[in-house]
């Protein structure tokens, strides 16, 4: 569903992604871990071309997004992203946050976007908050709204970049529970997170990044029981 082929990314003279090749299959749940600065965000942002690779190709559903005149914005509609800082529109209500992109970008009729928006809010346990503003919600609630907003675009792929890192500990579980629900429904997911409990429950594959490269990948069990590289062991000893 997503393929990065020999992707390199430079920021000036800083070589941030080094020859990354990775394929995510339809329905697969991939968890990406690794030290701060190792390139996790840059890699996941290449998956919907929020970052453009310096070289290499990014293919989503068979469409090469790095080709000249590629329909990037069209493809992006099927690849939703949830960020560490929820990025809700502060001057829009919760429900307006959910209906804005589907109506403006996809041309979904307003009534339809409202109906599906309310259904997704119900799924994340926030239907009663439809008409409040983001600032009236806790961090965990805001992140669940951000997830519902992403879902209301009916994406085929969900990208999450450290979705619980900005949350107080007691709110992490409510967000992870929503993500586990989604995973169980079969949506394709790529998740940057250090929540290894989440990885153990849902990941088909864990990828360890170090210094712009994929150093090691395998099942969650592989990482818990038998990581290969010293750097992986050191990293895991710090987060577990
Ligand atoms: P991670 O998500 O693993 O912490 P990032 O992908 O955010 O890592 O960053 C990898 C490296 O790229 C870091 O050294 C970071 O400072 C650098 N970097 C990221 N984004 C930019 C940017 N827009 N401009 C310059 N350097 C950047
Ligand atoms: Mg990051």
Short mmCIF file of N, CA and C in Angstrom, two decimals, residues 79-229:
data_model
loop_
_atom_site.label_atom_id
_atom_site.label_comp_id
_atom_site.label_asym_id
_atom_site.label_seq_id
_atom_site.Cartn_x
_atom_site.Cartn_y
_atom_site.Cartn_z
N UNK A 79 -4.60 9.15 2.89
CA UNK A 79 -3.57 8.91 3.92
C UNK A 79 -3.72 9.99 4.98
N UNK A 80 -4.29 9.63 6.12
CA UNK A 80 -4.53 10.62 7.18
C UNK A 80 -3.39 10.61 8.17
N UNK A 81 -3.14 11.75 8.79
CA UNK A 81 -2.05 11.83 9.75
C UNK A 81 -2.54 12.44 11.06
N UNK A 82 -2.10 11.84 12.15
CA UNK A 82 -2.40 12.35 13.49
C UNK A 82 -1.07 12.72 14.14
N UNK A 83 -1.00 13.94 14.66
CA UNK A 83 0.27 14.47 15.16
C UNK A 83 0.33 14.46 16.68
N UNK A 84 1.54 14.66 17.17
CA UNK A 84 1.74 14.75 18.62
C UNK A 84 0.95 15.93 19.20
N UNK A 85 1.04 17.08 18.52
CA UNK A 85 0.27 18.26 18.95
C UNK A 85 -0.98 18.31 18.09
N UNK A 86 -2.08 17.94 18.66
CA UNK A 86 -3.31 17.57 17.96
C UNK A 86 -3.66 18.41 16.75
N UNK A 87 -3.24 19.69 16.73
CA UNK A 87 -3.46 20.53 15.55
C UNK A 87 -4.93 20.71 15.19
N UNK A 88 -5.80 20.78 16.18
CA UNK A 88 -7.21 21.08 15.88
C UNK A 88 -7.33 22.56 15.56
N UNK A 89 -8.37 22.90 14.80
CA UNK A 89 -8.63 24.33 14.52
C UNK A 89 -9.28 24.92 15.77
N UNK A 90 -8.60 25.87 16.43
CA UNK A 90 -9.09 26.36 17.73
C UNK A 90 -10.39 27.14 17.65
N UNK A 91 -10.64 27.78 16.50
CA UNK A 91 -11.84 28.62 16.40
C UNK A 91 -13.02 27.90 15.78
N UNK A 92 -12.89 26.58 15.62
CA UNK A 92 -14.00 25.76 15.12
C UNK A 92 -14.44 24.81 16.22
N UNK A 93 -15.72 24.49 16.24
CA UNK A 93 -16.18 23.50 17.21
C UNK A 93 -15.62 22.13 16.84
N UNK A 94 -15.80 21.20 17.76
CA UNK A 94 -15.35 19.83 17.53
C UNK A 94 -15.96 19.29 16.24
N UNK A 95 -17.27 19.44 16.10
CA UNK A 95 -17.93 18.89 14.91
C UNK A 95 -17.46 19.60 13.64
N UNK A 96 -17.28 20.93 13.74
CA UNK A 96 -16.77 21.66 12.56
C UNK A 96 -15.36 21.19 12.19
N UNK A 97 -14.56 20.86 13.20
CA UNK A 97 -13.24 20.31 12.92
C UNK A 97 -13.35 19.04 12.08
N UNK A 98 -14.39 18.26 12.36
CA UNK A 98 -14.55 16.99 11.64
C UNK A 98 -15.13 17.16 10.24
N UNK A 99 -15.94 18.21 10.03
CA UNK A 99 -16.64 18.30 8.75
C UNK A 99 -15.92 19.18 7.73
N UNK A 100 -14.98 19.99 8.22
CA UNK A 100 -14.34 20.97 7.34
C UNK A 100 -13.65 20.33 6.13
N UNK A 101 -12.71 19.44 6.38
CA UNK A 101 -11.94 18.87 5.27
C UNK A 101 -12.80 18.00 4.34
N UNK A 102 -13.65 17.13 4.87
CA UNK A 102 -14.46 16.33 3.94
C UNK A 102 -15.32 17.19 3.01
N UNK A 103 -15.92 18.28 3.55
CA UNK A 103 -16.78 19.10 2.69
C UNK A 103 -15.95 19.94 1.72
N UNK A 104 -14.88 20.57 2.24
CA UNK A 104 -14.11 21.48 1.38
C UNK A 104 -13.23 20.74 0.39
N UNK A 105 -12.57 19.68 0.87
CA UNK A 105 -11.57 19.03 0.02
C UNK A 105 -12.18 17.90 -0.80
N UNK A 106 -13.05 17.11 -0.17
CA UNK A 106 -13.59 15.96 -0.89
C UNK A 106 -14.97 16.24 -1.50
N UNK A 107 -15.57 17.39 -1.14
CA UNK A 107 -16.89 17.69 -1.71
C UNK A 107 -18.02 16.84 -1.14
N UNK A 108 -17.81 16.32 0.05
CA UNK A 108 -18.88 15.54 0.70
C UNK A 108 -20.00 16.52 1.11
N UNK A 109 -21.27 16.18 0.84
CA UNK A 109 -22.36 17.05 1.29
C UNK A 109 -22.31 17.25 2.80
N UNK A 110 -22.63 18.49 3.24
CA UNK A 110 -22.51 18.85 4.65
C UNK A 110 -23.25 17.87 5.56
N UNK A 111 -24.51 17.56 5.21
CA UNK A 111 -25.32 16.70 6.08
C UNK A 111 -24.67 15.33 6.26
N UNK A 112 -24.07 14.84 5.18
CA UNK A 112 -23.42 13.54 5.23
C UNK A 112 -22.18 13.59 6.13
N UNK A 113 -21.40 14.69 6.00
CA UNK A 113 -20.19 14.84 6.80
C UNK A 113 -20.54 14.98 8.28
N UNK A 114 -21.66 15.65 8.56
CA UNK A 114 -22.12 15.80 9.95
C UNK A 114 -22.53 14.44 10.51
N UNK A 115 -23.27 13.70 9.72
CA UNK A 115 -23.76 12.40 10.19
C UNK A 115 -22.59 11.45 10.48
N UNK A 116 -21.65 11.35 9.53
CA UNK A 116 -20.52 10.44 9.76
C UNK A 116 -19.63 11.00 10.86
N UNK A 117 -19.50 12.35 10.93
CA UNK A 117 -18.69 12.96 11.98
C UNK A 117 -19.21 12.61 13.36
N UNK A 118 -20.52 12.69 13.52
CA UNK A 118 -21.11 12.35 14.82
C UNK A 118 -20.89 10.87 15.14
N UNK A 119 -20.97 10.04 14.11
CA UNK A 119 -20.74 8.61 14.34
C UNK A 119 -19.30 8.36 14.79
N UNK A 120 -18.33 9.05 14.18
CA UNK A 120 -16.94 8.86 14.59
C UNK A 120 -16.70 9.44 15.98
N UNK A 121 -17.36 10.55 16.29
CA UNK A 121 -17.23 11.10 17.65
C UNK A 121 -17.76 10.11 18.67
N UNK A 122 -18.84 9.46 18.31
CA UNK A 122 -19.39 8.45 19.22
C UNK A 122 -18.39 7.32 19.42
N UNK A 123 -17.73 6.96 18.34
CA UNK A 123 -16.77 5.87 18.43
C UNK A 123 -15.60 6.19 19.34
N UNK A 124 -15.19 7.46 19.38
CA UNK A 124 -14.09 7.81 20.28
C UNK A 124 -14.62 8.32 21.63
N UNK A 125 -15.93 8.15 21.84
CA UNK A 125 -16.52 8.46 23.15
C UNK A 125 -16.75 9.93 23.41
N UNK A 126 -16.93 10.73 22.35
CA UNK A 126 -17.02 12.19 22.54
C UNK A 126 -18.20 12.82 21.82
N UNK A 127 -19.24 12.05 21.61
CA UNK A 127 -20.38 12.60 20.88
C UNK A 127 -20.98 13.81 21.62
N UNK A 128 -20.94 13.77 22.94
CA UNK A 128 -21.51 14.87 23.73
C UNK A 128 -20.68 16.15 23.65
N UNK A 129 -19.50 16.07 23.03
CA UNK A 129 -18.64 17.26 22.93
C UNK A 129 -18.69 17.90 21.54
N UNK A 130 -19.62 17.48 20.72
CA UNK A 130 -19.66 17.92 19.32
C UNK A 130 -19.64 19.45 19.19
N UNK A 131 -20.29 20.15 20.11
CA UNK A 131 -20.46 21.59 19.91
C UNK A 131 -19.58 22.46 20.80
N UNK A 132 -18.59 21.85 21.44
CA UNK A 132 -17.67 22.67 22.24
C UNK A 132 -16.42 22.97 21.41
N UNK A 133 -15.59 23.87 21.93
CA UNK A 133 -14.35 24.24 21.25
C UNK A 133 -13.19 23.44 21.82
N UNK A 134 -12.15 23.21 21.03
CA UNK A 134 -11.04 22.37 21.48
C UNK A 134 -10.47 22.78 22.84
N UNK A 135 -10.38 24.08 23.10
CA UNK A 135 -9.77 24.52 24.36
C UNK A 135 -10.55 24.05 25.58
N UNK A 136 -11.81 23.66 25.36
CA UNK A 136 -12.61 23.19 26.50
C UNK A 136 -12.39 21.70 26.79
N UNK A 137 -11.52 21.08 26.02
CA UNK A 137 -11.28 19.63 26.18
C UNK A 137 -9.91 19.36 26.79
N UNK A 138 -9.78 18.21 27.43
CA UNK A 138 -8.47 17.76 27.91
C UNK A 138 -7.61 17.35 26.71
N UNK A 139 -6.32 17.18 26.95
CA UNK A 139 -5.42 16.75 25.88
C UNK A 139 -5.84 15.42 25.28
N UNK A 140 -6.22 14.49 26.14
CA UNK A 140 -6.63 13.18 25.65
C UNK A 140 -7.88 13.26 24.79
N UNK A 141 -8.81 14.12 25.23
CA UNK A 141 -10.03 14.31 24.43
C UNK A 141 -9.70 14.97 23.10
N UNK A 142 -8.81 15.96 23.13
CA UNK A 142 -8.44 16.63 21.87
C UNK A 142 -7.81 15.65 20.89
N UNK A 143 -6.98 14.76 21.42
CA UNK A 143 -6.34 13.81 20.51
C UNK A 143 -7.37 12.83 19.96
N UNK A 144 -8.36 12.45 20.76
CA UNK A 144 -9.41 11.56 20.24
C UNK A 144 -10.23 12.29 19.18
N UNK A 145 -10.45 13.59 19.35
CA UNK A 145 -11.12 14.37 18.30
C UNK A 145 -10.26 14.37 17.03
N UNK A 146 -8.95 14.53 17.21
CA UNK A 146 -8.06 14.55 16.04
C UNK A 146 -8.14 13.21 15.29
N UNK A 147 -8.26 12.13 16.03
CA UNK A 147 -8.38 10.81 15.39
C UNK A 147 -9.73 10.71 14.67
N UNK A 148 -10.80 11.18 15.32
CA UNK A 148 -12.12 11.14 14.68
C UNK A 148 -12.12 12.02 13.42
N UNK A 149 -11.43 13.16 13.51
CA UNK A 149 -11.35 14.04 12.34
C UNK A 149 -10.64 13.33 11.19
N UNK A 150 -9.55 12.64 11.51
CA UNK A 150 -8.84 11.90 10.46
C UNK A 150 -9.75 10.83 9.86
N UNK A 151 -10.49 10.13 10.72
CA UNK A 151 -11.36 9.06 10.24
C UNK A 151 -12.48 9.59 9.34
N UNK A 152 -12.93 10.80 9.61
CA UNK A 152 -14.04 11.37 8.83
C UNK A 152 -13.63 11.67 7.39
N UNK A 153 -12.34 11.60 7.12
CA UNK A 153 -11.87 11.69 5.72
C UNK A 153 -11.91 10.31 5.06
N UNK A 154 -12.32 9.30 5.80
CA UNK A 154 -12.39 7.91 5.29
C UNK A 154 -11.07 7.47 4.66
N UNK A 155 -9.98 7.61 5.41
CA UNK A 155 -8.68 7.26 4.85
C UNK A 155 -8.51 5.75 4.73
N UNK A 156 -7.60 5.35 3.87
CA UNK A 156 -7.25 3.93 3.80
C UNK A 156 -6.06 3.64 4.70
N UNK A 157 -5.31 4.68 4.99
CA UNK A 157 -4.09 4.53 5.77
C UNK A 157 -4.06 5.61 6.84
N UNK A 158 -3.70 5.23 8.06
CA UNK A 158 -3.57 6.21 9.14
C UNK A 158 -2.11 6.24 9.59
N UNK A 159 -1.56 7.45 9.60
CA UNK A 159 -0.21 7.65 10.10
C UNK A 159 -0.31 8.38 11.44
N UNK A 160 0.40 7.89 12.43
CA UNK A 160 0.40 8.52 13.76
C UNK A 160 1.83 8.85 14.14
N UNK A 161 2.10 10.11 14.46
CA UNK A 161 3.45 10.48 14.88
C UNK A 161 3.44 10.84 16.37
N UNK A 162 3.86 9.90 17.18
CA UNK A 162 3.90 10.05 18.64
C UNK A 162 2.60 10.65 19.19
N UNK A 163 1.48 9.99 18.94
CA UNK A 163 0.18 10.59 19.28
C UNK A 163 -0.06 10.74 20.78
N UNK A 164 0.72 10.05 21.61
CA UNK A 164 0.46 10.18 23.06
C UNK A 164 1.60 10.89 23.79
N UNK A 165 2.60 11.37 23.05
CA UNK A 165 3.78 11.93 23.73
C UNK A 165 3.51 13.24 24.44
N UNK A 166 2.49 13.98 24.00
CA UNK A 166 2.22 15.27 24.64
C UNK A 166 1.16 15.15 25.73
N UNK A 167 0.77 13.92 26.04
CA UNK A 167 -0.35 13.73 26.98
C UNK A 167 0.11 13.39 28.38
N UNK A 168 -0.68 13.84 29.34
CA UNK A 168 -0.44 13.41 30.71
C UNK A 168 -0.69 11.91 30.81
N UNK A 169 0.04 11.24 31.70
CA UNK A 169 -0.02 9.77 31.76
C UNK A 169 -1.45 9.21 31.84
N UNK A 170 -2.32 9.88 32.60
CA UNK A 170 -3.65 9.28 32.77
C UNK A 170 -4.50 9.39 31.51
N UNK A 171 -4.02 10.14 30.52
CA UNK A 171 -4.80 10.28 29.28
C UNK A 171 -4.28 9.40 28.16
N UNK A 172 -3.13 8.82 28.39
CA UNK A 172 -2.52 8.02 27.31
C UNK A 172 -3.39 6.82 26.97
N UNK A 173 -3.92 6.18 28.00
CA UNK A 173 -4.66 4.94 27.77
C UNK A 173 -5.92 5.18 26.93
N UNK A 174 -6.61 6.28 27.20
CA UNK A 174 -7.86 6.51 26.45
C UNK A 174 -7.59 6.70 24.96
N UNK A 175 -6.44 7.25 24.63
CA UNK A 175 -6.08 7.41 23.21
C UNK A 175 -5.61 6.07 22.62
N UNK A 176 -4.79 5.36 23.38
CA UNK A 176 -4.31 4.06 22.88
C UNK A 176 -5.47 3.09 22.70
N UNK A 177 -6.46 3.16 23.59
CA UNK A 177 -7.62 2.27 23.45
C UNK A 177 -8.35 2.50 22.12
N UNK A 178 -8.48 3.78 21.76
CA UNK A 178 -9.12 4.11 20.48
C UNK A 178 -8.29 3.55 19.32
N UNK A 179 -6.97 3.68 19.45
CA UNK A 179 -6.10 3.19 18.37
C UNK A 179 -6.12 1.67 18.27
N UNK A 180 -6.22 1.00 19.41
CA UNK A 180 -6.32 -0.47 19.38
C UNK A 180 -7.61 -0.88 18.69
N UNK A 181 -8.70 -0.18 19.00
CA UNK A 181 -9.99 -0.44 18.33
C UNK A 181 -9.85 -0.34 16.82
N UNK A 182 -9.22 0.74 16.39
CA UNK A 182 -9.02 0.96 14.95
C UNK A 182 -8.21 -0.16 14.33
N UNK A 183 -7.15 -0.52 15.03
CA UNK A 183 -6.27 -1.58 14.53
C UNK A 183 -7.07 -2.86 14.34
N UNK A 184 -7.94 -3.14 15.29
CA UNK A 184 -8.72 -4.37 15.22
C UNK A 184 -9.71 -4.36 14.07
N UNK A 185 -10.02 -3.16 13.57
CA UNK A 185 -10.94 -3.09 12.44
C UNK A 185 -10.24 -3.24 11.10
N UNK A 186 -8.93 -3.34 11.14
CA UNK A 186 -8.23 -3.71 9.91
C UNK A 186 -7.66 -2.57 9.09
N UNK A 187 -7.74 -1.33 9.59
CA UNK A 187 -7.17 -0.23 8.82
C UNK A 187 -5.63 -0.34 8.84
N UNK A 188 -5.02 0.11 7.76
CA UNK A 188 -3.56 0.10 7.67
C UNK A 188 -3.02 1.22 8.56
N UNK A 189 -2.05 0.89 9.42
CA UNK A 189 -1.56 1.89 10.38
C UNK A 189 -0.04 1.89 10.45
N UNK A 190 0.51 3.09 10.44
CA UNK A 190 1.93 3.26 10.72
C UNK A 190 2.02 4.21 11.90
N UNK A 191 2.64 3.75 12.97
CA UNK A 191 2.60 4.49 14.23
C UNK A 191 4.01 4.68 14.79
N UNK A 192 4.43 5.92 14.92
CA UNK A 192 5.65 6.21 15.66
C UNK A 192 5.25 6.32 17.12
N UNK A 193 5.77 5.44 17.95
CA UNK A 193 5.44 5.50 19.38
C UNK A 193 6.46 4.70 20.17
N UNK A 194 6.61 5.08 21.42
CA UNK A 194 7.45 4.28 22.31
C UNK A 194 6.60 3.48 23.29
N UNK A 195 5.30 3.44 23.04
CA UNK A 195 4.40 2.66 23.89
C UNK A 195 4.51 1.20 23.49
N UNK A 196 5.41 0.49 24.14
CA UNK A 196 5.67 -0.88 23.71
C UNK A 196 4.52 -1.82 24.05
N UNK A 197 3.71 -1.44 25.04
CA UNK A 197 2.51 -2.23 25.32
C UNK A 197 1.57 -2.21 24.12
N UNK A 198 1.45 -1.04 23.52
CA UNK A 198 0.64 -0.90 22.29
C UNK A 198 1.26 -1.74 21.17
N UNK A 199 2.57 -1.63 21.02
CA UNK A 199 3.26 -2.40 19.97
C UNK A 199 2.99 -3.90 20.15
N UNK A 200 3.08 -4.34 21.39
CA UNK A 200 2.88 -5.76 21.66
C UNK A 200 1.47 -6.20 21.29
N UNK A 201 0.50 -5.32 21.54
CA UNK A 201 -0.89 -5.69 21.28
C UNK A 201 -1.24 -5.67 19.80
N UNK A 202 -0.72 -4.69 19.07
CA UNK A 202 -1.24 -4.53 17.70
C UNK A 202 -0.21 -4.68 16.58
N UNK A 203 1.07 -4.51 16.87
CA UNK A 203 2.01 -4.41 15.74
C UNK A 203 2.22 -5.76 15.05
N UNK A 204 2.14 -5.74 13.72
CA UNK A 204 2.59 -6.90 12.95
C UNK A 204 4.11 -6.85 12.84
N UNK A 205 4.63 -5.63 12.88
CA UNK A 205 6.06 -5.43 12.65
C UNK A 205 6.51 -4.18 13.39
N UNK A 206 7.66 -4.27 14.01
CA UNK A 206 8.27 -3.12 14.67
C UNK A 206 9.55 -2.79 13.90
N UNK A 207 9.76 -1.50 13.69
CA UNK A 207 10.95 -1.04 12.97
C UNK A 207 11.75 -0.16 13.90
N UNK A 208 13.03 -0.47 14.04
CA UNK A 208 13.90 0.37 14.88
C UNK A 208 14.78 1.22 13.97
N UNK A 209 14.64 2.55 14.14
CA UNK A 209 15.45 3.48 13.35
C UNK A 209 16.56 4.05 14.20
N UNK A 210 17.71 4.20 13.57
CA UNK A 210 18.85 4.79 14.25
C UNK A 210 19.66 5.58 13.23
N UNK A 211 19.87 6.85 13.50
CA UNK A 211 20.70 7.69 12.65
C UNK A 211 20.30 7.63 11.17
N UNK A 212 18.98 7.75 10.92
CA UNK A 212 18.51 7.85 9.54
C UNK A 212 18.39 6.54 8.79
N UNK A 213 18.63 5.43 9.49
CA UNK A 213 18.51 4.13 8.83
C UNK A 213 17.54 3.22 9.60
N UNK A 214 17.01 2.23 8.86
CA UNK A 214 16.29 1.16 9.53
C UNK A 214 17.35 0.16 9.97
N UNK A 215 17.57 0.11 11.29
CA UNK A 215 18.65 -0.75 11.77
C UNK A 215 18.17 -2.19 11.93
N UNK A 216 16.90 -2.33 12.33
CA UNK A 216 16.43 -3.68 12.66
C UNK A 216 14.92 -3.69 12.58
N UNK A 217 14.32 -4.77 12.09
CA UNK A 217 12.86 -4.89 12.15
C UNK A 217 12.44 -6.32 12.41
N UNK A 218 11.26 -6.47 13.00
CA UNK A 218 10.78 -7.81 13.32
C UNK A 218 9.48 -7.71 14.09
N UNK A 219 9.04 -8.86 14.60
CA UNK A 219 7.80 -8.89 15.38
C UNK A 219 8.06 -8.21 16.73
N UNK A 220 6.98 -7.82 17.44
CA UNK A 220 7.19 -7.29 18.79
C UNK A 220 7.95 -8.29 19.67
N UNK A 221 7.64 -9.58 19.53
CA UNK A 221 8.32 -10.60 20.34
C UNK A 221 9.83 -10.56 20.10
N UNK A 222 10.20 -10.39 18.83
CA UNK A 222 11.63 -10.31 18.49
C UNK A 222 12.29 -9.21 19.32
N UNK A 223 11.61 -8.04 19.38
CA UNK A 223 12.22 -6.92 20.09
C UNK A 223 12.23 -7.13 21.59
N UNK A 224 11.19 -7.80 22.10
CA UNK A 224 11.16 -8.01 23.55
C UNK A 224 12.14 -9.11 23.97
N UNK A 225 12.26 -10.14 23.14
CA UNK A 225 13.01 -11.31 23.58
C UNK A 225 14.43 -11.35 23.07
N UNK A 226 14.63 -10.84 21.84
CA UNK A 226 15.88 -11.17 21.21
C UNK A 226 16.37 -10.11 20.24
N UNK A 227 16.43 -8.83 20.65
CA UNK A 227 16.91 -7.82 19.69
C UNK A 227 18.36 -8.12 19.31
N UNK A 228 18.66 -7.81 18.07
CA UNK A 228 19.92 -8.25 17.50
C UNK A 228 21.06 -7.27 17.81
N UNK A 229 20.78 -5.99 17.59
CA UNK A 229 21.86 -5.01 17.64
C UNK A 229 22.04 -4.41 19.04
#
